[in-house]
PDB file of C-alpha atoms in Angstrom:
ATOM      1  CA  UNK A   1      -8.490  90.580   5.367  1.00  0.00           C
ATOM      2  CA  UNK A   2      -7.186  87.597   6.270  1.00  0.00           C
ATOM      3  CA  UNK A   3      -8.467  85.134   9.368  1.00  0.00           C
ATOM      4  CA  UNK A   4      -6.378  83.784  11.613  1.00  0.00           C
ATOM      5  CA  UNK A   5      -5.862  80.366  12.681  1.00  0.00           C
ATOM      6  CA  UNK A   6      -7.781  81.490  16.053  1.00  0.00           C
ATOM      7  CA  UNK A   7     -10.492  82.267  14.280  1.00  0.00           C
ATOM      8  CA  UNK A   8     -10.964  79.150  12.096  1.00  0.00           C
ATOM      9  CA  UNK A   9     -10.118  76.987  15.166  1.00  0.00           C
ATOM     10  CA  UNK A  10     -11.841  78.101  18.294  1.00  0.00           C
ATOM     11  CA  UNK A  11     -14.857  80.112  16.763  1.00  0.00           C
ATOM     12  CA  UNK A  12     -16.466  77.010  15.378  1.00  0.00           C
ATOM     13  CA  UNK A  13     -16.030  75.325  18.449  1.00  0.00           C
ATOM     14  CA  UNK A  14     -17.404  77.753  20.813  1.00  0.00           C
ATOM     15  CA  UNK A  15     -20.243  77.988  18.857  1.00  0.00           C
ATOM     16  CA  UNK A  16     -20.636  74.225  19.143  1.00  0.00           C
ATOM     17  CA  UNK A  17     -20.228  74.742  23.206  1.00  0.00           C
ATOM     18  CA  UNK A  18     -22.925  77.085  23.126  1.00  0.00           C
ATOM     19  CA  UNK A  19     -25.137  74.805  21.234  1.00  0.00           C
ATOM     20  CA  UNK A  20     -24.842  72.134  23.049  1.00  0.00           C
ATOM     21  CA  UNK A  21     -25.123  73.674  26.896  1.00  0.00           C
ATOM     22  CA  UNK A  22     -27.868  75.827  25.645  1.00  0.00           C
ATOM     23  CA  UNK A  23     -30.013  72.401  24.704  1.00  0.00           C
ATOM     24  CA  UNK A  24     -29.099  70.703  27.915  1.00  0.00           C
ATOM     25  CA  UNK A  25     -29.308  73.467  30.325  1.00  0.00           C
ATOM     26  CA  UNK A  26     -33.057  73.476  28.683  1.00  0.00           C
ATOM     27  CA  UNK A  27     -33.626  69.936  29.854  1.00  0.00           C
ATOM     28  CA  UNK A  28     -32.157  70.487  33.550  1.00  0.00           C
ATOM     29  CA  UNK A  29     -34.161  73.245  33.775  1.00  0.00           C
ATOM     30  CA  UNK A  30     -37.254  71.687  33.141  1.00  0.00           C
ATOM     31  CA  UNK A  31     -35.872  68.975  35.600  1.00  0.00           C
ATOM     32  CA  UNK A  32     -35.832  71.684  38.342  1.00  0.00           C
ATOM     33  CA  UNK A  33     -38.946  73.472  37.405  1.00  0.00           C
ATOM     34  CA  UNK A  34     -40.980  69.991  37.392  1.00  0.00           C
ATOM     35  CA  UNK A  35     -39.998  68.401  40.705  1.00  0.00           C
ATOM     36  CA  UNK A  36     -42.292  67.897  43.161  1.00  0.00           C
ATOM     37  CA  UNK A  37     -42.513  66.706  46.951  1.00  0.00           C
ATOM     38  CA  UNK A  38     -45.015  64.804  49.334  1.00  0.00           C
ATOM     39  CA  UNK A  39     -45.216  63.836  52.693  1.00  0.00           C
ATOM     40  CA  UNK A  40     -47.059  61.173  54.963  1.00  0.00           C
ATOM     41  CA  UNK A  41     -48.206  57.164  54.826  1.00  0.00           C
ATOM     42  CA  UNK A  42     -50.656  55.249  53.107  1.00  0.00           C
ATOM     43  CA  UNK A  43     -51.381  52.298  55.340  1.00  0.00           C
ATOM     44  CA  UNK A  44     -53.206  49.318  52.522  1.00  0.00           C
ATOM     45  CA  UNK A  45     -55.728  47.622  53.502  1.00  0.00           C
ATOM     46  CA  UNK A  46     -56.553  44.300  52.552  1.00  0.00           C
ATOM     47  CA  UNK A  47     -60.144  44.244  53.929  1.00  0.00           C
ATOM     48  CA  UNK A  48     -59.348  41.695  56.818  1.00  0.00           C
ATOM     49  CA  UNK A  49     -56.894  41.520  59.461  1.00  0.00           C
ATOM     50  CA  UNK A  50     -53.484  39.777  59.905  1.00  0.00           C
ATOM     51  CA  UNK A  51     -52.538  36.964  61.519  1.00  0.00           C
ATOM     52  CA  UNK A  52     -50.023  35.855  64.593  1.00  0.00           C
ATOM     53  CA  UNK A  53     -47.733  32.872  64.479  1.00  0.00           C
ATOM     54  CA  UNK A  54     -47.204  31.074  67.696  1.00  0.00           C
ATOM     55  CA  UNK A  55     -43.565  28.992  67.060  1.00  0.00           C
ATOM     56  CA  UNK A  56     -42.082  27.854  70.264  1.00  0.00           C
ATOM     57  CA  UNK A  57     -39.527  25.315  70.670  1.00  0.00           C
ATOM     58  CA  UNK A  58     -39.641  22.332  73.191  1.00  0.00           C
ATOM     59  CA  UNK A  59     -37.312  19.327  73.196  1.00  0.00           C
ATOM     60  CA  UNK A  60     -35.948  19.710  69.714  1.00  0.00           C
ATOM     61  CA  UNK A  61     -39.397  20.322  68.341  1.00  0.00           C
ATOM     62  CA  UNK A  62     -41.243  23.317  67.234  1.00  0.00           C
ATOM     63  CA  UNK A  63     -44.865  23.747  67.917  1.00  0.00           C
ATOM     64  CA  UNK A  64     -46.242  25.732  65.118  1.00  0.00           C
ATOM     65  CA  UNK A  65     -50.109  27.360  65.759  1.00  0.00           C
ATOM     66  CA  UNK A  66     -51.488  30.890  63.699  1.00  0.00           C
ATOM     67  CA  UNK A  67     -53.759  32.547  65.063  1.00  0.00           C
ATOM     68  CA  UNK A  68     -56.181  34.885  63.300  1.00  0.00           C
ATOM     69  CA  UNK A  69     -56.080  38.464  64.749  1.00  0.00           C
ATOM     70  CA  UNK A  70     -58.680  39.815  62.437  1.00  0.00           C
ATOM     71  CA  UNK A  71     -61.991  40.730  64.330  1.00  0.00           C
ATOM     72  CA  UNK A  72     -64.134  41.008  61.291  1.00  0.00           C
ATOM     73  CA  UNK A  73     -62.866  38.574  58.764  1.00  0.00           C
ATOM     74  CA  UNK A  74     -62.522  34.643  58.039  1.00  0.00           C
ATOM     75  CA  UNK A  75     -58.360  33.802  56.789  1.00  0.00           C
ATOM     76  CA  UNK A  76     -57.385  30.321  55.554  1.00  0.00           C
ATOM     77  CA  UNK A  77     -53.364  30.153  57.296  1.00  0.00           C
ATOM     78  CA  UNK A  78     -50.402  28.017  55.368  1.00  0.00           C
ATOM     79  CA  UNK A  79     -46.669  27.876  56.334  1.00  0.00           C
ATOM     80  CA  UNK A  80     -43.693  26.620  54.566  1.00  0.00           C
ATOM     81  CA  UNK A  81     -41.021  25.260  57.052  1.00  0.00           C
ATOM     82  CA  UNK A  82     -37.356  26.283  55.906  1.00  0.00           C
ATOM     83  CA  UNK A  83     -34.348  24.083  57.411  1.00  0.00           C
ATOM     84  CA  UNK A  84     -30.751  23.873  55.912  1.00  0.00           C
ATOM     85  CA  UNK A  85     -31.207  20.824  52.615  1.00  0.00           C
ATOM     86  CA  UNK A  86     -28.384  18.813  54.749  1.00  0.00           C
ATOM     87  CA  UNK A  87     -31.278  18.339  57.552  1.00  0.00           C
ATOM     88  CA  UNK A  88     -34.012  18.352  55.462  1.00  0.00           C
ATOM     89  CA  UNK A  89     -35.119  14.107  55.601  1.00  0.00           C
ATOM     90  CA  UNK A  90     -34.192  14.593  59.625  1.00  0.00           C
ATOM     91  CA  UNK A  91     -37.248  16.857  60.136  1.00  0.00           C
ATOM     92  CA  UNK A  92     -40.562  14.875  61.334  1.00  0.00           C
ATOM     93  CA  UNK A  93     -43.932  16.340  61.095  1.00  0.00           C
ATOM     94  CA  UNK A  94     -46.929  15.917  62.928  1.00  0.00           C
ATOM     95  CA  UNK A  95     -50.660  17.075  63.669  1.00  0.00           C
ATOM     96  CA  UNK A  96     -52.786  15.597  66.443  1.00  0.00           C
ATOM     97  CA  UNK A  97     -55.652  17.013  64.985  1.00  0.00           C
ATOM     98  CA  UNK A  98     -55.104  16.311  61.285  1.00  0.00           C
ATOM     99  CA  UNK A  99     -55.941  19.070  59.857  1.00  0.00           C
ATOM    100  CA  UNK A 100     -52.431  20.282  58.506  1.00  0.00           C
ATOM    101  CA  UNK A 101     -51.545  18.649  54.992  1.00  0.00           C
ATOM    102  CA  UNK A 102     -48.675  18.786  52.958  1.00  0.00           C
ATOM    103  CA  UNK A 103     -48.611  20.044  49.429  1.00  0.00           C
ATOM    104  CA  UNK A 104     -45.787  18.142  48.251  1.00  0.00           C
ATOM    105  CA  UNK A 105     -45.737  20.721  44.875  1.00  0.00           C
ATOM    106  CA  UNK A 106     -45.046  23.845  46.543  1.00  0.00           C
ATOM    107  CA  UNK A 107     -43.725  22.607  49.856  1.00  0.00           C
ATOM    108  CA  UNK A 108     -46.487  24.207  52.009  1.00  0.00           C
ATOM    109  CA  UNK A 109     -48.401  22.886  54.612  1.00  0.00           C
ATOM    110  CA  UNK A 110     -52.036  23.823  54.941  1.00  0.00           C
ATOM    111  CA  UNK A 111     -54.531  24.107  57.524  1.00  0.00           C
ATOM    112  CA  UNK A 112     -57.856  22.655  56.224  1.00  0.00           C
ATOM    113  CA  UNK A 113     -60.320  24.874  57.952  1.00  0.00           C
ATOM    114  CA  UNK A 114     -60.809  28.268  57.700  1.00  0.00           C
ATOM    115  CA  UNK A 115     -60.139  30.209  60.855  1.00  0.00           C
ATOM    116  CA  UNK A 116     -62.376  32.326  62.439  1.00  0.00           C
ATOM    117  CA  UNK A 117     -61.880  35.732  63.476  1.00  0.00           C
ATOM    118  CA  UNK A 118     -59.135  35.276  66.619  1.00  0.00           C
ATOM    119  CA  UNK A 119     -59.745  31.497  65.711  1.00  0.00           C
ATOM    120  CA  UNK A 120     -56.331  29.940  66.353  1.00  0.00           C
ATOM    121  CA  UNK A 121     -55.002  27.335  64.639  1.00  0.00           C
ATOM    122  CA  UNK A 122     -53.814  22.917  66.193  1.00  0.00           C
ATOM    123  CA  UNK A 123     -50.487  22.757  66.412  1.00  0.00           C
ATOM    124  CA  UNK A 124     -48.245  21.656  63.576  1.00  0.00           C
ATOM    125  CA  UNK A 125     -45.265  19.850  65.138  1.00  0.00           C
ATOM    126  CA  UNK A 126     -41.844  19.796  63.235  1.00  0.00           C
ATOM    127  CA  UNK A 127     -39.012  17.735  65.062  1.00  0.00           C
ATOM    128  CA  UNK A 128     -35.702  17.468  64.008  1.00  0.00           C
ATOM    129  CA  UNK A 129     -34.798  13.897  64.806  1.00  0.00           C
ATOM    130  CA  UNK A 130     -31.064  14.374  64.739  1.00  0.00           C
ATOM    131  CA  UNK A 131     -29.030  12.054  68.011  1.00  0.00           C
ATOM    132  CA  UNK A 132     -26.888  15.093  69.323  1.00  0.00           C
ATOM    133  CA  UNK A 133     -23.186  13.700  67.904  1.00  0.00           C
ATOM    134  CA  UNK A 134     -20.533  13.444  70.641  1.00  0.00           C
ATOM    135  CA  UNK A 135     -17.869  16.463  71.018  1.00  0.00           C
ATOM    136  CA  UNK A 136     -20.864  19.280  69.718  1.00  0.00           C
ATOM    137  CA  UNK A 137     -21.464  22.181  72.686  1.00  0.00           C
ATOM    138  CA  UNK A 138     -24.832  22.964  72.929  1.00  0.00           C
ATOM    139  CA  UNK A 139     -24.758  25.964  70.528  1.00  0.00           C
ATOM    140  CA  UNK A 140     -23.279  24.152  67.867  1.00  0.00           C
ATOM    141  CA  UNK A 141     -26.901  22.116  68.626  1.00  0.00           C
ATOM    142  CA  UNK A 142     -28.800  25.028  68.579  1.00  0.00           C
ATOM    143  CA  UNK A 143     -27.466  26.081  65.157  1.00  0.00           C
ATOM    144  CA  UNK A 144     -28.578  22.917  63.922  1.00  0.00           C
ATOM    145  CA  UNK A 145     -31.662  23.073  65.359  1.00  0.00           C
ATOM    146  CA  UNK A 146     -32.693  26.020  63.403  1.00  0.00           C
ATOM    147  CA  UNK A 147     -35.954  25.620  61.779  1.00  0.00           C
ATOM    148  CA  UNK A 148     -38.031  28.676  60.151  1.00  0.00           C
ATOM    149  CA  UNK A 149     -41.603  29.410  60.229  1.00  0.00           C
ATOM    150  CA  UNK A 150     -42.797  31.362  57.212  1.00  0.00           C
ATOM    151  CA  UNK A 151     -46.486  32.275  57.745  1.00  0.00           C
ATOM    152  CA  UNK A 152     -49.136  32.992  54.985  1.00  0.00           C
ATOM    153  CA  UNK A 153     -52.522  33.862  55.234  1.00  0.00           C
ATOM    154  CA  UNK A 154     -55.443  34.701  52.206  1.00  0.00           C
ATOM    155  CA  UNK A 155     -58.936  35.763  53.031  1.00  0.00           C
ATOM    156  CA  UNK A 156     -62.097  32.914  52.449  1.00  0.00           C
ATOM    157  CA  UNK A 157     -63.880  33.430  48.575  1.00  0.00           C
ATOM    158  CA  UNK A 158     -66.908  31.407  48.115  1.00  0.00           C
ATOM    159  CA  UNK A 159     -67.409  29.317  44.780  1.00  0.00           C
ATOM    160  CA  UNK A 160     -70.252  29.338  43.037  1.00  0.00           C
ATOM    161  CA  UNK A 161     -72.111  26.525  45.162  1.00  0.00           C
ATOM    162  CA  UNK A 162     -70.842  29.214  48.239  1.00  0.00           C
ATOM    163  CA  UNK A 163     -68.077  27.006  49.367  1.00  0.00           C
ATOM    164  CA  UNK A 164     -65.635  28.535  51.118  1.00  0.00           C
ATOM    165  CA  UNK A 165     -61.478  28.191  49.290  1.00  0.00           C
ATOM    166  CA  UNK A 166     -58.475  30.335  49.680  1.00  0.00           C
ATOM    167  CA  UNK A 167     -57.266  32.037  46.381  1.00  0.00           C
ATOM    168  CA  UNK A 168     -53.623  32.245  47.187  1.00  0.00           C
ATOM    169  CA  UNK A 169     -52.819  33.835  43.705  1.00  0.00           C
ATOM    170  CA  UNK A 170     -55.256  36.834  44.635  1.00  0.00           C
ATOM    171  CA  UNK A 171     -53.102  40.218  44.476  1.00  0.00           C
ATOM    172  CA  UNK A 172     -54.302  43.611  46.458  1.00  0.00           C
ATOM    173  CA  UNK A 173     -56.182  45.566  43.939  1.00  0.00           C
ATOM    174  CA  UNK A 174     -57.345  49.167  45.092  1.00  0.00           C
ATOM    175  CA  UNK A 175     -60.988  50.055  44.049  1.00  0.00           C
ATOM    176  CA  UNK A 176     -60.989  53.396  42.084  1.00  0.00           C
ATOM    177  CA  UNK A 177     -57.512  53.251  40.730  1.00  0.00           C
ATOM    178  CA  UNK A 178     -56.700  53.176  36.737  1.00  0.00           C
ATOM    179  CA  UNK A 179     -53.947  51.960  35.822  1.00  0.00           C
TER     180      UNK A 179
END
């Protein structure tokens, strides 16, 4: 008997169809089969509070204060202050109190004392000290004016001589989990 051409041709290759759906219909299956679903919130906490920023403006200066909402817990506060690079030798800082101080490395500027719980921090005042050009409307000003606040705050460790620092490389670790 003699095969045809059919059955040298199309043979072979519906066997290698078969083959190969059969090996991945056995991988989306156990795709399917092994799904799962879950519902609800974890909330994290960090063992302490959060904090408020206070960043009003007032005659081309912002008055920067953080106030420490925790009711429990002791925070050291920082803030960077973000304005466009074209502004940034206009902008003027200040603290009547003296306890803000520039970190020149990282750009941050940090309160010195630790803040109590709902302890609120001096002001930090950062002016731009720009003379308002002729011909620019008032929101062209205001765009200018446009300085940003970002607010950090780490929880008080204690040294070994139990003085009190902020670790601001600390990371959230939950107790109990493996990884």
């Amino acid at each position: 008997m003699k095969k045809s051409w059919i059955t040298k041709t199309f043979v072979p290759a519906l066997a290698v169809l078969v083959l190969t759906a059969g090996t991945s219909a056995g991988k989306a299956m156990a795709y399917f089969t092994t799904c799962a679903s879950g519902a609800g919130r974890v909330q994290v906490d960090l063992a302490f509070g959060n904090t408020s920023t206070d960043d009003k403006v007032e005659s081309r200066i912002k008055h920067i204060s953080i106030q420490n909402s925790s009711p429990t817990e002791d925070c050291y506060v920082r803030v960077k202050v973000l304005v466009a690079d074209a502004y940034q030798d206009s902008v003027k800082y200040s603290s009547a109190s003296g306890k803000w101080t520039r970190n020149e490395a990282d750009g941050y500027w940090y309160y010195d004392t630790p803040l109590k719980p709902e302890e609120k921090t001096d002001e930090l005042l950062a002016g731009l000290e720009l003379t308002k050009l002729p011909g620019i409307t008032d929101e062209e000003d205001r765009e200018i004016f446009n300085i940003i606040v970002v607010p950090e705050y780490t929880a008080v460790v204690y040294d070994d001589e139990n003085r009190p620092y902020g670790d601001w490389d600390a990371e959230a670790v939950q107790e109990g989990v493996v990884e």
